[in-house]
Coordinates of C-alpha atoms in Angstrom, one line a residue:
M364 CA -0.3 -6.0 -6.7
L365 CA 3.5 -7.1 -6.9
T366 CA 5.3 -4.2 -8.9
P367 CA 9.3 -4.1 -9.1
H368 CA 10.6 -1.5 -6.5
P369 CA 12.7 1.7 -8.0
T370 CA 16.0 1.8 -7.3
L371 CA 15.7 5.1 -5.8
L372 CA 12.2 6.7 -4.5
I373 CA 12.2 10.2 -6.0
G374 CA 8.9 11.7 -5.4
P375 CA 7.9 14.4 -2.8
A376 CA 8.2 12.7 0.9
D377 CA 8.4 15.7 3.0
W378 CA 6.0 16.1 6.0
E379 CA 3.5 18.2 5.8
P380 CA 1.8 18.6 9.0
A381 CA -1.0 20.5 7.1
H382 CA -1.9 16.7 5.8
M383 CA -0.7 14.6 8.6
P384 CA -0.7 16.7 11.9
R385 CA 2.1 15.9 14.6
E386 CA -1.0 15.0 16.7
E387 CA -1.6 12.1 14.6
F388 CA 1.6 10.7 15.0
T389 CA 1.5 11.1 19.1
R390 CA -2.1 9.2 18.8
R391 CA -0.4 6.1 17.3
I392 CA 2.5 6.0 19.5
D393 CA 0.2 6.3 22.5
A394 CA -1.7 3.3 20.8
L395 CA 1.8 1.5 20.5
W396 CA 2.3 1.4 24.5
E397 CA -0.9 -0.6 24.6
R398 CA 0.9 -3.8 23.6
D399 CA 3.1 -3.9 26.5
S400 CA 2.3 -1.7 29.6
Q401 CA 6.0 -2.1 31.0
A402 CA 7.5 -0.9 27.5
E403 CA 9.8 1.9 27.9
R404 CA 11.0 2.0 24.2
A405 CA 10.1 1.0 20.7
I406 CA 12.5 -0.1 18.1
V407 CA 11.0 0.7 14.4
F408 CA 13.0 -0.6 11.4
G409 CA 12.2 0.4 7.8
S410 CA 14.1 0.0 4.7
P411 CA 13.3 1.4 1.1
R412 CA 11.2 -1.8 0.3
H413 CA 9.5 -2.3 3.4
H414 CA 8.7 0.7 5.6
A415 CA 4.6 0.8 6.2
E416 CA 5.1 0.6 9.8
L417 CA 8.1 3.2 10.0
A418 CA 6.2 5.8 7.8
Y419 CA 3.1 5.1 10.0
L420 CA 5.1 6.3 13.2
T421 CA 7.6 8.8 11.8
N422 CA 6.1 9.7 8.3
L423 CA 9.5 8.8 7.1
T424 CA 10.4 6.7 3.8
P425 CA 13.8 5.8 3.7
K426 CA 15.1 6.3 -0.1
L427 CA 18.6 4.6 -0.2
E428 CA 19.4 2.8 3.0
A429 CA 17.8 1.6 6.2
V430 CA 16.4 4.0 9.0
V431 CA 15.4 3.2 12.7
A432 CA 13.1 5.1 15.1
L433 CA 13.9 4.4 18.6
L434 CA 10.8 5.7 20.3
S435 CA 10.5 6.7 24.1
R436 CA 7.7 6.6 26.4
T437 CA 8.8 9.4 28.6
G438 CA 11.7 10.9 26.6
E439 CA 12.6 12.4 23.4
H440 CA 12.2 10.2 19.9
R441 CA 15.4 9.6 18.0
L442 CA 15.7 8.6 14.2
F443 CA 18.9 6.8 13.2
V444 CA 19.5 7.1 9.3
G445 CA 21.9 5.1 7.2
G446 CA 24.1 6.1 4.5
G447 CA 26.3 8.1 6.6
V448 CA 26.1 11.6 7.8
N449 CA 25.5 13.4 4.5
M450 CA 22.2 11.6 4.6
I451 CA 20.9 13.4 8.0
G452 CA 20.2 16.4 6.1
A453 CA 18.2 15.0 3.6
A454 CA 16.1 13.1 5.9
R455 CA 15.2 15.8 8.3
P456 CA 12.3 17.3 6.2
L457 CA 10.9 13.7 5.9
T458 CA 9.9 13.7 9.3
W459 CA 8.3 15.4 12.7
I460 CA 11.0 13.8 14.7
E461 CA 13.7 16.6 15.6
Q462 CA 16.7 14.2 16.8
V463 CA 18.0 12.6 13.6
L464 CA 21.3 10.9 13.9
P465 CA 23.5 8.7 12.1
M466 CA 22.9 5.1 12.0
M467 CA 26.5 4.2 13.4
D468 CA 25.0 5.9 17.0
L469 CA 22.1 3.0 17.0
A470 CA 23.8 0.3 18.7
D471 CA 25.3 2.6 21.8
A472 CA 21.7 4.2 22.0
I473 CA 20.0 1.0 22.4
A474 CA 22.5 -0.3 24.8
A475 CA 22.4 2.6 27.2
G476 CA 20.0 1.1 29.6
A477 CA 18.2 -2.2 30.0
Q478 CA 14.6 -1.1 29.6
R479 CA 11.9 -3.2 28.2
S480 CA 11.8 -2.8 24.5
L481 CA 9.2 -3.3 21.8
I482 CA 10.3 -4.2 18.7
V483 CA 8.7 -3.3 14.9
G484 CA 10.1 -4.7 11.6
A485 CA 12.5 -7.0 13.0
D486 CA 11.6 -9.4 10.0
Y487 CA 12.6 -6.9 7.6
M488 CA 16.2 -6.8 8.8
T489 CA 19.2 -8.5 7.3
V490 CA 20.4 -11.4 9.5
G491 CA 23.4 -8.9 10.6
F492 CA 21.6 -5.9 11.4
R493 CA 19.2 -7.8 13.4
R494 CA 22.2 -9.6 15.3
T495 CA 23.5 -5.9 16.1
V496 CA 20.2 -4.8 17.6
T497 CA 19.7 -8.4 19.7
E498 CA 23.2 -7.9 21.1
A499 CA 22.6 -4.3 22.0
I500 CA 19.5 -5.0 23.7
G501 CA 21.7 -7.4 25.6
A502 CA 19.9 -8.4 29.2
G503 CA 16.9 -6.1 28.6
E504 CA 13.7 -7.9 27.6
A505 CA 12.0 -7.1 24.3
A506 CA 8.7 -8.0 22.4
D507 CA 7.7 -8.0 18.9
A508 CA 5.2 -5.3 18.3
T509 CA 4.6 -5.5 14.6
A510 CA 1.2 -7.2 14.7
H511 CA 0.0 -4.8 16.9
V512 CA 1.3 -1.8 14.6
W513 CA -0.7 -3.8 11.9
S514 CA -3.9 -4.0 13.7
Q515 CA -3.3 0.0 14.3
M516 CA -3.2 0.5 10.5
R517 CA -6.3 -1.1 9.6
R518 CA -8.7 1.6 10.6
K519 CA -8.2 4.9 8.9
S520 CA -8.4 8.3 10.5
G521 CA -9.9 11.3 8.7
H522 CA -6.2 12.5 7.7
E523 CA -5.4 9.0 6.0
L524 CA -8.6 8.9 4.3
A525 CA -7.9 12.6 3.1
A526 CA -4.3 11.4 1.8
I527 CA -5.4 8.2 0.2
R528 CA -7.8 10.6 -1.6
H529 CA -5.2 12.8 -2.8
A530 CA -3.5 10.0 -4.2
H531 CA -6.8 9.0 -6.1
A532 CA -7.0 12.0 -7.6
A533 CA -3.6 11.7 -8.8
M534 CA -4.2 8.1 -10.3
T535 CA -6.9 9.4 -12.0
A536 CA -5.0 12.0 -13.5
G537 CA -3.1 9.4 -14.8
W538 CA -5.8 7.3 -16.0
M539 CA -7.2 10.2 -18.1
E540 CA -4.2 10.7 -19.8
M541 CA -3.3 7.0 -20.7
L542 CA -7.3 7.1 -22.0
E543 CA -6.1 10.2 -24.4
S544 CA -3.1 8.5 -25.5
F545 CA -4.7 4.9 -26.3
E546 CA -7.6 7.0 -28.2
S547 CA -4.6 8.6 -30.3
G548 CA -3.4 5.3 -31.2
V549 CA 0.2 5.1 -29.8
G550 CA 2.2 2.1 -28.4
V551 CA 1.9 0.7 -25.1
T552 CA 4.8 2.1 -23.7
A553 CA 4.1 5.4 -24.8
I554 CA 0.3 4.9 -23.4
V555 CA 1.9 3.7 -19.8
A556 CA 4.7 6.4 -19.7
A557 CA 2.0 9.0 -20.2
G558 CA 0.0 7.8 -17.2
E559 CA 3.0 7.9 -14.8
Q560 CA 4.1 11.5 -16.3
A561 CA 0.3 12.6 -15.4
A562 CA 0.3 11.2 -11.9
N563 CA 3.6 12.7 -11.4
A564 CA 2.7 16.1 -12.4
A565 CA -0.3 15.7 -10.0
G566 CA 2.0 15.5 -6.8
A567 CA 2.4 11.7 -7.0
Q568 CA 5.2 10.5 -4.5
D569 CA 5.6 7.1 -6.6
V570 CA 3.8 5.3 -9.5
R571 CA 3.9 1.8 -10.5
T572 CA 2.6 0.3 -13.3
L573 CA 2.2 -3.2 -15.4
F574 CA 0.3 -4.2 -18.4
S575 CA -0.7 -7.3 -20.5
L576 CA 0.5 -8.0 -24.0
D577 CA -1.5 -11.2 -24.0
Q578 CA -5.2 -9.8 -23.3
G579 CA -5.2 -9.7 -19.7
R580 CA -3.6 -13.4 -19.6
T581 CA -0.7 -11.9 -17.7
L582 CA 0.7 -8.5 -16.1
R583 CA 4.3 -7.5 -16.6
P584 CA 6.5 -4.3 -15.7
V585 CA 7.6 -1.8 -18.3
S586 CA 11.0 -3.3 -19.2
T587 CA 11.5 -2.3 -23.0
V588 CA 10.1 -0.1 -25.5
V589 CA 6.8 -1.7 -26.7
D590 CA 5.6 0.3 -29.7
Q591 CA 2.8 -2.6 -30.1
V592 CA -0.7 -1.0 -30.6
L593 CA -3.0 -3.0 -28.7
D594 CA -6.8 -3.5 -28.4
P595 CA -8.0 -4.2 -26.0
L596 CA -5.0 -3.0 -23.5
L597 CA -5.2 -4.0 -19.7
V598 CA -3.2 -1.8 -17.5
Y599 CA -2.5 -1.4 -13.6
L600 CA -1.6 1.7 -12.1
A601 CA -1.0 2.3 -8.6
V602 CA -0.2 5.8 -7.4
R603 CA 1.3 6.9 -3.8
R604 CA 0.8 10.5 -2.3
F605 CA 1.5 11.7 1.5
N606 CA 2.8 7.9 1.8
Y607 CA -0.7 6.3 0.9
W608 CA -1.4 4.4 -1.7
T609 CA -4.3 3.7 -4.6
E610 CA -4.5 1.5 -7.3
D611 CA -7.1 0.5 -10.0
L612 CA -7.0 -2.0 -13.2
L613 CA -8.6 -0.9 -16.3
L614 CA -9.5 -1.8 -19.7
F615 CA -8.7 0.4 -22.7
T616 CA -10.8 -0.5 -25.9
D617 CA -12.5 0.9 -28.8
R618 CA -14.6 -2.1 -29.4
R619 CA -18.0 -1.8 -29.3
D620 CA -19.2 -5.5 -29.1
P621 CA -19.6 -6.3 -25.3
D622 CA -17.3 -9.3 -24.0
P623 CA -19.9 -11.3 -21.7
V624 CA -17.2 -12.9 -19.8
R625 CA -15.9 -9.2 -18.3
Q626 CA -19.7 -8.1 -18.0
Q627 CA -20.2 -11.1 -15.6
G628 CA -17.1 -10.0 -13.7
V629 CA -18.3 -6.7 -13.4
D630 CA -21.6 -7.3 -12.2
A631 CA -19.9 -9.9 -9.7
L632 CA -17.5 -6.7 -8.5
D633 CA -20.6 -4.7 -8.2
A634 CA -22.7 -7.3 -6.3
A635 CA -19.6 -7.7 -4.0
V636 CA -18.9 -3.9 -3.4
K637 CA -22.7 -3.6 -2.4
L638 CA -22.7 -6.4 0.2
I639 CA -19.3 -5.7 2.0
K640 CA -19.8 -3.7 5.2
A641 CA -18.4 -3.6 8.9
G642 CA -18.5 -7.2 10.2
T643 CA -19.2 -8.9 6.8
P644 CA -16.8 -12.2 6.6
T645 CA -14.6 -12.2 4.1
R646 CA -15.6 -15.7 3.3
D647 CA -19.1 -14.4 2.3
I648 CA -17.8 -12.5 0.0
E649 CA -15.3 -14.7 -1.7
A650 CA -18.1 -17.3 -2.0
M651 CA -20.3 -15.1 -3.3
I652 CA -18.0 -13.9 -6.0
A653 CA -17.0 -17.5 -6.6
G654 CA -20.7 -18.4 -7.7
A655 CA -21.2 -15.0 -9.4
I656 CA -18.6 -15.7 -12.2
H657 CA -19.5 -19.4 -12.5
P658 CA -19.2 -21.2 -14.9
Y659 CA -15.7 -19.2 -15.4
R660 CA -13.0 -19.5 -13.0
S661 CA -11.0 -17.2 -10.8
H662 CA -8.2 -15.3 -12.9
P663 CA -4.6 -16.5 -11.3
L664 CA -4.1 -12.9 -10.0
T665 CA -7.0 -13.2 -8.0
A666 CA -7.8 -16.5 -7.0
R667 CA -5.8 -16.6 -3.6
A668 CA -7.2 -12.9 -2.5
F669 CA -10.0 -11.2 -3.8
A670 CA -9.2 -7.9 -1.5
R671 CA -6.2 -6.1 -0.3
R672 CA -6.0 -3.6 2.4
M673 CA -4.6 -0.3 1.1
G674 CA -2.9 2.5 3.0
L675 CA 1.0 2.8 3.5
G676 CA 1.7 -0.2 1.4
L677 CA 0.5 -1.7 -1.7
E678 CA 0.0 -4.7 0.1
E679 CA -0.6 -3.9 3.4
P680 CA -0.4 -6.6 6.1
P681 CA -2.2 -8.3 7.6
Y682 CA -3.7 -9.7 4.1
T683 CA -7.0 -10.5 3.9
D684 CA -7.5 -14.2 4.1
V685 CA -10.4 -16.7 5.0
G686 CA -11.4 -16.4 8.6
S687 CA -11.0 -12.4 9.0
T688 CA -14.2 -9.7 8.8
F689 CA -14.2 -6.3 7.2
E690 CA -14.0 -3.5 9.8
E691 CA -15.0 0.1 9.8
D692 CA -12.9 2.6 8.1
E693 CA -10.7 0.2 6.5
V694 CA -9.5 0.8 3.0
Y695 CA -9.4 -1.9 0.3
S696 CA -9.1 -2.9 -3.1
V697 CA -11.8 -5.4 -4.2
R698 CA -10.8 -7.2 -7.2
V699 CA -12.4 -9.9 -9.2
G700 CA -10.8 -11.9 -12.1
I701 CA -12.4 -14.0 -14.3
T702 CA -11.3 -16.2 -17.1
D703 CA -12.5 -18.9 -19.4
G704 CA -9.1 -20.5 -19.6
R705 CA -8.8 -19.8 -23.2
K706 CA -9.2 -16.3 -24.7
R707 CA -11.0 -14.1 -22.4
H708 CA -9.1 -12.9 -18.9
H709 CA -10.3 -9.8 -17.2
V710 CA -9.5 -8.4 -14.2
I711 CA -11.8 -5.7 -12.3
S712 CA -10.9 -3.5 -9.4
E713 CA -12.5 -1.1 -7.1
M714 CA -11.3 1.2 -4.0
I715 CA -13.5 1.2 -1.2
R716 CA -13.7 2.6 2.4
V717 CA -15.8 -0.1 4.4
R718 CA -18.5 1.9 6.7
E719 CA -21.0 0.3 9.4
D720 CA -23.9 0.5 6.8
G721 CA -22.1 -0.2 3.5
S722 CA -18.8 0.7 1.4
E723 CA -18.1 3.8 0.0
L724 CA -16.4 4.1 -3.3
F725 CA -13.3 6.3 -4.0
G726 CA -14.5 6.8 -7.7
E727 CA -16.4 5.7 -10.5
R728 CA -15.1 3.4 -12.9

């Protein structure tokens, strides 16, 4: 789900080897070299906004300016940090890589040798930054390995699944506090803020929220104080911990009269989750959901994607599209959006892990 990016990432992001040991990153880098048997190094770019691949290989999430990892097949790995030498000390606790250097040294380090390089995250670079990297590579050969890393990121290891469960626990703490605030009768902003604070208190590294003021038709970020008391209230909450994300949408209401449109969406989601297993074509689930919500339409929020891969990014590439299949140990946010086009608009979601024989829920609605 697209949410505003904070000006500064302030949550705890230190590397914690007890949760993500160094061997996990070594395994990932070893798999990176499978992209090109001749490559001697990899240039991995990350920014505060786009850093899933960098975090996957180094654990570091840039907070202010760009960071580049220069990974070596046979030598020592190095990190180049933007923002001046004062940022080096702040970056060291965020990664397992020991050599942390200022960004001003990057071009010379790349130019030192005409090795064959892999590049990861080049599309996130500014035009000027990419030109600097290209010129530094010079006559050396380079191949884009971003898609290869995306493929690696799809199947989650045991450590990654544990990180997602920690994030899910922090998200649940946020939901519980939101529910309590809703039942107390406070306004929308107070409800959302209570959930964010609870998630942060539970160790969240980052928290993103959206809410609806028009009974689920649209979602918006908190940009001003909204004291309005709404029932029902649809809220989106995404929480990151140990670099891994979870998300959910929940409807708060005291109304006892059932909404048949929403219930049809809930039933469609339950049916979809039960059908998903390793090897299931995404087009089959998409068609099943469309049939299950008939005669209603898909909500605009889910019309183009009923599922998103979850992990180090809120919309982790490669995105789910027609023609792909669910793979074992992938983690998804599965969503069903349903609307009558007039007054009833609902989006329901579920976090799942794909298994060979089915799917595993990360939590109950």
